[in-house]
Amino acid sequence: MEPEIRKLPKKTVIMITTLVVVGILIFIIASAGKAVKVEQILQKLGYKDVSNITVYATQEFLREDINIKGMKYTVSFTNNQTKQKCKGFVLKDYKGNVEEDLLCKKE
């Protein structure tokens, strides 16, 4: 004798599918938002023509020397002007100051 297998109700399947789709959309929107923020920071730093921006991590930091909080982004991108692949950190504090710690290599 095999145990009886019950099917999930249609409402439950629809709700689970909807939650999965909404979760994927939120993830994509959040990733795109981080990429836009990093692109603005890179433009302030003088990188005008960039592509393939990937944000691996964001972290809040505190600059103890001047006691200002900010965000640190771990990124990689392609600089189209110089044909280089760059990776490293970009920093932006809450006063609008930006800094970089990037390593760029020819592709």
Short mmCIF file of N, CA and C in Angstrom, two decimals:
data_model
loop_
_atom_site.label_atom_id
_atom_site.label_comp_id
_atom_site.label_asym_id
_atom_site.label_seq_id
_atom_site.Cartn_x
_atom_site.Cartn_y
_atom_site.Cartn_z
N MET A 1 0.82 -1.18 0.00
CA MET A 1 0.00 0.00 0.00
C MET A 1 0.87 1.25 0.00
N GLU A 2 0.58 2.12 -0.93
CA GLU A 2 1.29 3.40 -0.98
C GLU A 2 0.48 4.45 -0.24
N PRO A 3 1.19 5.35 0.43
CA PRO A 3 0.44 6.41 1.12
C PRO A 3 -0.21 7.36 0.11
N GLU A 4 -1.30 7.92 0.50
CA GLU A 4 -2.02 8.84 -0.37
C GLU A 4 -1.28 10.18 -0.42
N ILE A 5 -1.06 10.69 -1.62
CA ILE A 5 -0.38 11.98 -1.80
C ILE A 5 -1.43 13.03 -2.11
N ARG A 6 -1.43 14.07 -1.29
CA ARG A 6 -2.39 15.14 -1.48
C ARG A 6 -1.75 16.26 -2.29
N LYS A 7 -2.49 16.84 -3.20
CA LYS A 7 -2.00 17.97 -3.97
C LYS A 7 -2.24 19.25 -3.17
N LEU A 8 -1.35 20.22 -3.42
CA LEU A 8 -1.54 21.53 -2.79
C LEU A 8 -2.72 22.24 -3.43
N PRO A 9 -3.47 22.98 -2.63
CA PRO A 9 -4.56 23.76 -3.21
C PRO A 9 -4.02 24.82 -4.18
N LYS A 10 -4.83 25.19 -5.16
CA LYS A 10 -4.41 26.17 -6.16
C LYS A 10 -4.07 27.51 -5.54
N LYS A 11 -4.81 27.93 -4.53
CA LYS A 11 -4.52 29.21 -3.87
C LYS A 11 -3.12 29.21 -3.27
N THR A 12 -2.72 28.10 -2.66
CA THR A 12 -1.41 28.00 -2.05
C THR A 12 -0.31 28.07 -3.11
N VAL A 13 -0.50 27.37 -4.20
CA VAL A 13 0.49 27.39 -5.29
C VAL A 13 0.62 28.79 -5.86
N ILE A 14 -0.49 29.47 -6.04
CA ILE A 14 -0.48 30.84 -6.57
C ILE A 14 0.24 31.77 -5.59
N MET A 15 -0.04 31.64 -4.31
CA MET A 15 0.61 32.50 -3.31
C MET A 15 2.11 32.25 -3.26
N ILE A 16 2.55 31.01 -3.29
CA ILE A 16 3.97 30.70 -3.25
C ILE A 16 4.67 31.24 -4.49
N THR A 17 4.05 31.04 -5.65
CA THR A 17 4.63 31.55 -6.90
C THR A 17 4.73 33.07 -6.88
N THR A 18 3.69 33.73 -6.39
CA THR A 18 3.70 35.19 -6.30
C THR A 18 4.81 35.67 -5.37
N LEU A 19 4.98 35.04 -4.22
CA LEU A 19 6.04 35.44 -3.29
C LEU A 19 7.43 35.25 -3.89
N VAL A 20 7.63 34.17 -4.62
CA VAL A 20 8.93 33.93 -5.26
C VAL A 20 9.22 35.01 -6.30
N VAL A 21 8.23 35.33 -7.13
CA VAL A 21 8.41 36.34 -8.17
C VAL A 21 8.68 37.71 -7.55
N VAL A 22 7.94 38.07 -6.51
CA VAL A 22 8.15 39.35 -5.83
C VAL A 22 9.55 39.40 -5.20
N GLY A 23 9.98 38.30 -4.60
CA GLY A 23 11.32 38.25 -4.02
C GLY A 23 12.41 38.44 -5.05
N ILE A 24 12.26 37.82 -6.20
CA ILE A 24 13.25 37.98 -7.28
C ILE A 24 13.26 39.41 -7.78
N LEU A 25 12.09 40.02 -7.94
CA LEU A 25 12.01 41.41 -8.39
C LEU A 25 12.67 42.36 -7.40
N ILE A 26 12.44 42.16 -6.12
CA ILE A 26 13.06 43.01 -5.10
C ILE A 26 14.57 42.87 -5.13
N PHE A 27 15.07 41.67 -5.30
CA PHE A 27 16.51 41.45 -5.39
C PHE A 27 17.11 42.18 -6.59
N ILE A 28 16.46 42.09 -7.74
CA ILE A 28 16.95 42.75 -8.96
C ILE A 28 16.94 44.26 -8.79
N ILE A 29 15.87 44.81 -8.22
CA ILE A 29 15.77 46.26 -8.03
C ILE A 29 16.83 46.74 -7.05
N ALA A 30 17.06 46.00 -5.96
CA ALA A 30 18.08 46.39 -4.99
C ALA A 30 19.47 46.36 -5.61
N SER A 31 19.76 45.35 -6.41
CA SER A 31 21.07 45.25 -7.07
C SER A 31 21.27 46.41 -8.05
N ALA A 32 20.24 46.72 -8.80
CA ALA A 32 20.33 47.82 -9.76
C ALA A 32 20.51 49.16 -9.03
N GLY A 33 19.86 49.33 -7.90
CA GLY A 33 20.00 50.56 -7.12
C GLY A 33 21.42 50.74 -6.60
N LYS A 34 22.04 49.66 -6.13
CA LYS A 34 23.43 49.75 -5.67
C LYS A 34 24.35 50.10 -6.82
N ALA A 35 24.12 49.52 -7.99
CA ALA A 35 24.96 49.80 -9.15
C ALA A 35 24.84 51.27 -9.56
N VAL A 36 23.65 51.83 -9.48
CA VAL A 36 23.46 53.25 -9.82
C VAL A 36 24.21 54.14 -8.83
N LYS A 37 24.14 53.82 -7.54
CA LYS A 37 24.86 54.60 -6.53
C LYS A 37 26.36 54.56 -6.78
N VAL A 38 26.88 53.37 -7.09
CA VAL A 38 28.31 53.23 -7.34
C VAL A 38 28.70 53.98 -8.61
N GLU A 39 27.86 53.94 -9.62
CA GLU A 39 28.17 54.67 -10.86
C GLU A 39 28.27 56.17 -10.59
N GLN A 40 27.41 56.71 -9.74
CA GLN A 40 27.48 58.13 -9.39
C GLN A 40 28.78 58.44 -8.65
N ILE A 41 29.19 57.55 -7.75
CA ILE A 41 30.44 57.75 -7.02
C ILE A 41 31.61 57.71 -7.99
N LEU A 42 31.60 56.76 -8.92
CA LEU A 42 32.69 56.65 -9.89
C LEU A 42 32.77 57.89 -10.78
N GLN A 43 31.63 58.45 -11.12
CA GLN A 43 31.65 59.66 -11.94
C GLN A 43 32.27 60.82 -11.17
N LYS A 44 32.01 60.92 -9.87
CA LYS A 44 32.64 61.95 -9.05
C LYS A 44 34.15 61.76 -8.98
N LEU A 45 34.59 60.50 -9.06
CA LEU A 45 36.01 60.18 -9.00
C LEU A 45 36.71 60.34 -10.35
N GLY A 46 35.95 60.60 -11.41
CA GLY A 46 36.54 60.84 -12.72
C GLY A 46 36.43 59.69 -13.69
N TYR A 47 35.75 58.64 -13.35
CA TYR A 47 35.52 57.52 -14.27
C TYR A 47 34.22 57.79 -15.01
N LYS A 48 34.32 58.37 -16.20
CA LYS A 48 33.12 58.83 -16.90
C LYS A 48 32.44 57.72 -17.71
N ASP A 49 33.22 56.82 -18.31
CA ASP A 49 32.65 55.80 -19.20
C ASP A 49 32.93 54.42 -18.62
N VAL A 50 32.01 53.91 -17.80
CA VAL A 50 32.18 52.60 -17.16
C VAL A 50 31.03 51.68 -17.54
N SER A 51 31.29 50.39 -17.47
CA SER A 51 30.25 49.40 -17.73
C SER A 51 30.52 48.17 -16.87
N ASN A 52 29.61 47.23 -16.92
CA ASN A 52 29.72 45.97 -16.17
C ASN A 52 29.98 46.19 -14.68
N ILE A 53 29.25 47.10 -14.08
CA ILE A 53 29.43 47.39 -12.66
C ILE A 53 28.79 46.27 -11.85
N THR A 54 29.60 45.68 -10.96
CA THR A 54 29.12 44.65 -10.06
C THR A 54 29.43 45.07 -8.64
N VAL A 55 28.41 45.12 -7.79
CA VAL A 55 28.59 45.46 -6.38
C VAL A 55 28.52 44.16 -5.60
N TYR A 56 29.65 43.80 -4.98
CA TYR A 56 29.71 42.54 -4.25
C TYR A 56 29.22 42.69 -2.81
N ALA A 57 29.51 43.83 -2.19
CA ALA A 57 29.11 44.01 -0.79
C ALA A 57 29.04 45.50 -0.48
N THR A 58 28.19 45.82 0.47
CA THR A 58 28.14 47.17 1.02
C THR A 58 28.33 47.06 2.52
N GLN A 59 29.01 48.06 3.06
CA GLN A 59 29.29 48.03 4.50
C GLN A 59 29.32 49.46 5.02
N GLU A 60 28.68 49.66 6.14
CA GLU A 60 28.73 50.98 6.78
C GLU A 60 30.03 51.08 7.57
N PHE A 61 30.66 52.25 7.52
CA PHE A 61 31.91 52.43 8.24
C PHE A 61 31.91 53.77 8.98
N LEU A 62 32.87 53.91 9.88
CA LEU A 62 33.04 55.13 10.65
C LEU A 62 34.49 55.58 10.51
N ARG A 63 34.69 56.78 9.97
CA ARG A 63 36.03 57.35 9.91
C ARG A 63 36.31 57.98 11.26
N GLU A 64 37.18 57.33 12.01
CA GLU A 64 37.42 57.75 13.38
C GLU A 64 38.18 59.06 13.47
N ASP A 65 39.01 59.37 12.45
CA ASP A 65 39.79 60.61 12.51
C ASP A 65 38.90 61.85 12.45
N ILE A 66 37.79 61.79 11.71
CA ILE A 66 36.88 62.94 11.64
C ILE A 66 35.48 62.60 12.14
N ASN A 67 35.30 61.37 12.62
CA ASN A 67 34.05 60.92 13.23
C ASN A 67 32.84 61.09 12.30
N ILE A 68 32.98 60.59 11.07
CA ILE A 68 31.89 60.67 10.09
C ILE A 68 31.60 59.26 9.57
N LYS A 69 30.31 58.94 9.50
CA LYS A 69 29.90 57.65 8.98
C LYS A 69 29.77 57.71 7.46
N GLY A 70 29.80 56.54 6.84
CA GLY A 70 29.66 56.47 5.39
C GLY A 70 29.43 55.04 4.95
N MET A 71 29.47 54.84 3.63
CA MET A 71 29.26 53.52 3.05
C MET A 71 30.49 53.12 2.24
N LYS A 72 30.84 51.84 2.34
CA LYS A 72 31.95 51.27 1.60
C LYS A 72 31.38 50.22 0.66
N TYR A 73 31.67 50.35 -0.64
CA TYR A 73 31.17 49.43 -1.64
C TYR A 73 32.34 48.63 -2.21
N THR A 74 32.23 47.32 -2.22
CA THR A 74 33.20 46.46 -2.86
C THR A 74 32.70 46.22 -4.27
N VAL A 75 33.49 46.66 -5.28
CA VAL A 75 32.99 46.69 -6.66
C VAL A 75 34.01 46.14 -7.65
N SER A 76 33.50 45.83 -8.83
CA SER A 76 34.34 45.61 -10.00
C SER A 76 33.60 46.24 -11.18
N PHE A 77 34.38 46.76 -12.14
CA PHE A 77 33.78 47.39 -13.31
C PHE A 77 34.81 47.47 -14.42
N THR A 78 34.34 47.80 -15.61
CA THR A 78 35.21 47.98 -16.76
C THR A 78 35.25 49.46 -17.11
N ASN A 79 36.47 50.00 -17.19
CA ASN A 79 36.67 51.39 -17.60
C ASN A 79 36.81 51.38 -19.12
N ASN A 80 35.81 51.86 -19.84
CA ASN A 80 35.80 51.79 -21.29
C ASN A 80 36.78 52.77 -21.94
N GLN A 81 37.15 53.84 -21.26
CA GLN A 81 38.09 54.80 -21.82
C GLN A 81 39.49 54.21 -21.94
N THR A 82 39.91 53.50 -20.91
CA THR A 82 41.27 52.94 -20.89
C THR A 82 41.30 51.44 -21.14
N LYS A 83 40.13 50.83 -21.36
CA LYS A 83 40.01 49.38 -21.60
C LYS A 83 40.65 48.57 -20.45
N GLN A 84 40.32 48.96 -19.23
CA GLN A 84 40.84 48.29 -18.05
C GLN A 84 39.71 47.70 -17.22
N LYS A 85 40.02 46.59 -16.56
CA LYS A 85 39.10 45.96 -15.61
C LYS A 85 39.57 46.38 -14.22
N CYS A 86 38.70 47.04 -13.47
CA CYS A 86 39.06 47.56 -12.15
C CYS A 86 38.26 46.85 -11.07
N LYS A 87 38.90 46.67 -9.92
CA LYS A 87 38.20 46.11 -8.76
C LYS A 87 38.79 46.71 -7.50
N GLY A 88 37.97 46.74 -6.46
CA GLY A 88 38.42 47.31 -5.20
C GLY A 88 37.26 47.93 -4.43
N PHE A 89 37.59 49.02 -3.73
CA PHE A 89 36.61 49.68 -2.86
C PHE A 89 36.39 51.12 -3.31
N VAL A 90 35.16 51.59 -3.18
CA VAL A 90 34.86 53.01 -3.26
C VAL A 90 34.13 53.37 -1.98
N LEU A 91 34.44 54.53 -1.45
CA LEU A 91 33.88 54.99 -0.19
C LEU A 91 33.15 56.31 -0.40
N LYS A 92 32.02 56.45 0.27
CA LYS A 92 31.29 57.72 0.26
C LYS A 92 30.79 57.98 1.66
N ASP A 93 31.20 59.10 2.23
CA ASP A 93 30.70 59.43 3.56
C ASP A 93 29.44 60.27 3.43
N TYR A 94 28.80 60.52 4.55
CA TYR A 94 27.50 61.18 4.53
C TYR A 94 27.59 62.68 4.28
N LYS A 95 28.82 63.20 4.18
CA LYS A 95 28.99 64.60 3.78
C LYS A 95 29.22 64.74 2.29
N GLY A 96 29.25 63.59 1.58
CA GLY A 96 29.41 63.62 0.12
C GLY A 96 30.84 63.43 -0.35
N ASN A 97 31.79 63.27 0.55
CA ASN A 97 33.18 63.04 0.15
C ASN A 97 33.32 61.60 -0.37
N VAL A 98 34.11 61.44 -1.44
CA VAL A 98 34.31 60.12 -2.01
C VAL A 98 35.80 59.80 -2.07
N GLU A 99 36.12 58.52 -1.93
CA GLU A 99 37.49 58.04 -2.02
C GLU A 99 37.49 56.71 -2.75
N GLU A 100 38.66 56.30 -3.22
CA GLU A 100 38.76 55.04 -3.94
C GLU A 100 39.99 54.27 -3.50
N ASP A 101 39.90 52.97 -3.62
CA ASP A 101 41.04 52.06 -3.44
C ASP A 101 40.86 50.98 -4.49
N LEU A 102 41.26 51.30 -5.74
CA LEU A 102 41.00 50.45 -6.87
C LEU A 102 42.30 49.94 -7.49
N LEU A 103 42.24 48.74 -8.02
CA LEU A 103 43.34 48.14 -8.75
C LEU A 103 42.84 47.87 -10.16
N CYS A 104 43.49 48.48 -11.16
CA CYS A 104 43.04 48.35 -12.55
C CYS A 104 44.10 47.62 -13.36
N LYS A 105 43.65 46.67 -14.19
CA LYS A 105 44.55 45.92 -15.07
C LYS A 105 43.99 45.93 -16.48
N LYS A 106 44.90 45.89 -17.46
CA LYS A 106 44.47 45.81 -18.86
C LYS A 106 43.76 44.49 -19.10
N GLU A 107 42.74 44.55 -19.94
CA GLU A 107 42.00 43.32 -20.27
C GLU A 107 42.73 42.51 -21.29
#
